[in-house]
Amino acid sequence: MSLIRVSPAMFPTTQIGLRQPGSNNPMMIICSSANKLQNSFGHMIKCSNLPLKVAACCSQSVASTTKAVKDVTVSNHNDGVKLYVGLPLNSVSECNAINHSRAIAAGLRALKLLGVAGVELPIFWGVSEKEAMGKYEWSGYLALVEMVRKSGLKLHVSLCFHGCKEENIALPKWVSQIGESEPDIFFADRSGKRYKDCLSFGVDDLPVFNGKTAIEVYQGFIESFKMVFAPFMSSTITGVTIGMGPDGELRYPSHHEQIKNRVDHDHGAGEFQCYDENMMMSLKENAETVGNPLWGLCGPHDAPSYNQQPIVNTFFNEGGSWETDYGDFFLSWYSAQLVSHADRMLSLAAASFRDSTVKVSGKLPLIPSWYRSCSRPAEATAGFYNTVNRNGYEEIAKIFCKNSCRMVLPGMDMLDEQQPNESFSSPELLLADIQDACRKHGVVVCGQNLNVASTAKSFDQIKKNLVSENGIELFLYQRMGGDFFSPGNFPLFTAFVRSLNQLPIDSDDLGVNDREGVLLVPSKTRKLQTV
């Protein structure tokens, strides 16, 4: 996948592009190989059979045409929903260099021309505090933030206290070294399997990091970030999402060991992640407090495994242990640890940015599998005690309200009709459930999609959620890369941006013939042509 400026004659592959009215010079070309499209953003500056030196034209392409195409920009999002697009997860390498800088620069210009308000940047703990506690290296992220500033776009930052297997981003080396001798800093499942891409909630207040607690370590990272990026605060950086668990979401890593490439791998309940020593100590103390010390010896003996059908002969079946006094005790304790962790993290973030206009948020997951069952097991193992008789998001919403933080909700592109019947899934009802709790407690909701939308129906679902009574002001579209800029997906995104600005969509804006998908940046002239 390439976003470049080059003569059409150089491509033996499928090409799409833009020309300025009255000119033969391509304004933008999006090229995809006739073979399989590459998903990696790194391939945006490479294309099969294309000399690498051509990629050097990438950043010059948009820069040379920006002045000439001012009339093609969409109106700014001063009112209504502000749209941000996520930058690649690996935008900055472990060596603190910007990955794919030319492609990112070209992408920023394309988004600016399209009328997008800003971009979202994930900043990883394992990149910026990699070698030693308190030794911060921000150079790569600083360079990228400066690039965003120069593009004229706003920036929403996500502070990521988790690893990312997808991009081979681990926790800081010094954390992993401590984990070798203190494995209970990580979550553990019933079999003792450790999840090493984030810290257990059980060490939030334990001084196991060279005399510091996890919260104190997070605080040092946040304070360093705030100090170094102070020149960009409020002017370029308008919001910060604080990471609170796996993939930055407030949840337990309950599904991390599910078997891949199996038909039912999305239909299991997952497993409780409470078996590290510190979490078990908390369970024991709570059981003794309520006068039933035996309840604190371990987690539920009849809990399902990761991929097991959860409502057949397990803790979660009708009339099962989840409906007993013990079940209520355990699920209440398990979810309370999640709520307490949310309070600690959001309180920390809110206090850190209290003297700025930067808006703080936290992200929840959307776990729709088994929502139509009474026990809702997939949510329960992730930490949300949200059964048919109990709203498990009330306490979460109260914590967000208490700390004046916004809530980021993903999955706004998901449709009930696309879910397999055997999973008892309902993303639409679950989303409404969480939004009701937020509305009741005055929590502002920010939207996010789960996948790069590849159909008009997915974008229609996003728009439906954005114009609902919940008053969503910010939508974080995930994420820039090969799929995002593909000939099949980017024209749909273009139309989506137009619709958010309440401008009519002409067929001229999405020119498609039988050979290629064509991106046309919307304009009043409506004279842009394909290559």
Coordinates of N, CA, C and O in Angstrom, one line a residue, residues 156-162 215 218-219 221-223 225 239-245 247-250 341-350 352-353 359-364 400 405-406 408:
H156 N -5.1 13.8 20.4 CA -5.6 13.2 21.6 C -4.6 12.1 21.9 O -4.3 11.2 21.1
V157 N -4.1 12.1 23.1 CA -3.0 11.1 23.5 C -3.6 10.0 24.4 O -4.4 10.2 25.3
S158 N -3.2 8.8 24.1 CA -3.5 7.6 25.0 C -2.2 7.1 25.6 O -1.3 6.7 25.0
L159 N -2.2 7.2 27.0 CA -1.1 6.8 27.7 C -1.3 5.3 28.0 O -2.2 4.9 28.8
C160 N -0.4 4.5 27.4 CA -0.6 3.0 27.4 C 0.3 2.3 28.4 O 1.5 2.2 28.2
F161 N -0.3 1.8 29.5 CA 0.5 1.1 30.5 C 0.4 -0.4 30.3 O 0.3 -1.2 31.3
H162 N 0.3 -0.8 29.0 CA 0.2 -2.2 28.7 C 1.1 -2.5 27.5 O 1.6 -1.6 26.8
I215 N 0.9 2.5 41.4 CA 0.3 3.9 41.2 C 1.4 5.0 41.2 O 1.3 5.9 40.4
Y218 N 3.2 4.8 37.9 CA 2.3 5.5 36.8 C 2.4 7.0 37.0 O 2.4 7.7 36.0
Q219 N 2.3 7.4 38.2 CA 2.3 8.9 38.5 C 3.6 9.5 37.9 O 3.6 10.6 37.3
F221 N 5.4 8.6 35.5 CA 5.4 8.6 34.0 C 4.5 9.7 33.5 O 4.8 10.5 32.6
I222 N 3.3 9.9 34.2 CA 2.4 10.9 33.8 C 2.9 12.3 34.0 O 2.8 13.2 33.2
E223 N 3.6 12.5 35.2 CA 4.2 13.8 35.5 C 5.3 14.2 34.5 O 5.4 15.3 34.1
F225 N 5.5 13.1 31.4 CA 4.9 13.4 30.2 C 4.3 14.8 30.2 O 4.5 15.6 29.2
G239 N -6.7 16.2 24.7 CA -7.3 15.2 25.5 C -6.3 14.1 25.8 O -5.3 13.9 25.0
V240 N -6.4 13.4 26.9 CA -5.6 12.3 27.3 C -6.5 11.2 27.8 O -7.3 11.4 28.7
T241 N -6.2 10.0 27.3 CA -6.9 8.8 27.8 C -5.9 8.0 28.6 O -4.8 7.7 28.2
I242 N -6.3 7.7 29.8 CA -5.3 7.0 30.7 C -5.6 5.5 30.6 O -6.7 5.0 30.7
G243 N -4.5 4.7 30.4 CA -4.7 3.3 30.3 C -5.0 2.6 31.6 O -4.4 3.0 32.6
M244 N -5.9 1.7 31.6 CA -6.3 1.1 32.9 C -6.3 -0.4 32.9 O -6.8 -1.1 33.8
G245 N -5.7 -1.1 31.9 CA -5.7 -2.5 31.8 C -5.3 -3.0 30.5 O -4.7 -2.3 29.7
D247 N -4.9 -3.8 26.7 CA -5.2 -2.9 25.6 C -5.7 -1.5 26.0 O -6.4 -0.8 25.2
G248 N -5.3 -1.1 27.2 CA -5.7 0.2 27.7 C -7.1 0.3 28.2 O -7.5 1.3 28.7
E249 N -7.8 -0.8 28.2 CA -9.2 -0.8 28.7 C -9.4 -1.2 30.1 O -8.5 -1.9 30.7
L250 N -10.4 -0.8 30.8 CA -10.7 -1.1 32.2 C -11.3 -2.5 32.2 O -12.5 -2.7 32.0
H341 N -9.6 0.0 41.1 CA -8.5 0.3 40.2 C -8.8 1.5 39.3 O -8.0 2.4 39.1
A342 N -10.1 1.6 38.8 CA -10.5 2.7 38.0 C -10.4 4.0 38.8 O -10.0 5.0 38.3
D343 N -10.9 4.0 40.0 CA -10.9 5.2 40.9 C -9.4 5.7 41.1 O -9.1 6.9 41.0
R344 N -8.5 4.7 41.4 CA -7.1 5.1 41.6 C -6.5 5.8 40.3 O -5.8 6.8 40.4
M345 N -6.7 5.1 39.2 CA -6.1 5.6 37.9 C -6.8 6.9 37.5 O -6.1 7.9 37.1
L346 N -8.1 7.0 37.5 CA -8.7 8.3 37.1 C -8.5 9.4 38.0 O -8.3 10.6 37.6
S347 N -8.4 9.1 39.3 CA -8.1 10.2 40.3 C -6.7 10.7 40.0 O -6.4 11.9 40.1
L348 N -5.7 9.8 39.8 CA -4.4 10.2 39.5 C -4.3 11.1 38.2 O -3.7 12.1 38.2
A349 N -5.0 10.7 37.2 CA -5.0 11.4 35.9 C -5.7 12.8 36.1 O -5.2 13.8 35.6
A350 N -6.8 12.8 36.7 CA -7.5 14.0 36.9 C -6.7 15.0 37.7 O -6.7 16.2 37.4
S352 N -3.5 15.1 38.0 CA -2.3 15.5 37.2 C -2.6 16.6 36.2 O -1.8 17.5 35.9
F353 N -3.8 16.6 35.6 CA -4.1 17.5 34.5 C -5.1 18.6 35.0 O -5.7 19.3 34.2
K359 N -8.7 17.4 28.5 CA -9.8 16.6 29.0 C -9.3 15.2 29.2 O -8.7 14.6 28.3
V360 N -9.6 14.6 30.4 CA -9.1 13.3 30.7 C -10.2 12.3 30.5 O -11.4 12.5 30.8
S361 N -9.9 11.1 30.0 CA -10.8 10.0 29.8 C -10.2 8.7 30.1 O -9.0 8.5 30.3
G362 N -11.1 7.7 30.2 CA -10.7 6.3 30.4 C -11.5 5.5 29.5 O -12.6 5.9 29.1
K363 N -11.0 4.3 29.1 CA -11.7 3.5 28.1 C -12.3 2.2 28.7 O -11.6 1.5 29.5
L364 N -13.5 1.9 28.4 CA -14.1 0.7 28.8 C -14.1 -0.3 27.6 O -14.1 0.2 26.4
F400 N -16.3 7.6 37.2 CA -16.0 8.5 36.1 C -16.5 9.9 36.5 O -15.9 10.9 36.3
C405 N -14.2 12.6 34.5 CA -13.5 12.1 33.4 C -14.6 11.6 32.3 O -15.7 11.2 32.7
R406 N -14.2 11.6 31.1 CA -15.0 11.1 30.0 C -14.8 9.6 29.9 O -13.7 9.1 30.2
V408 N -14.6 6.5 27.1 CA -14.4 6.1 25.7 C -15.1 4.7 25.6 O -14.7 3.8 26.3

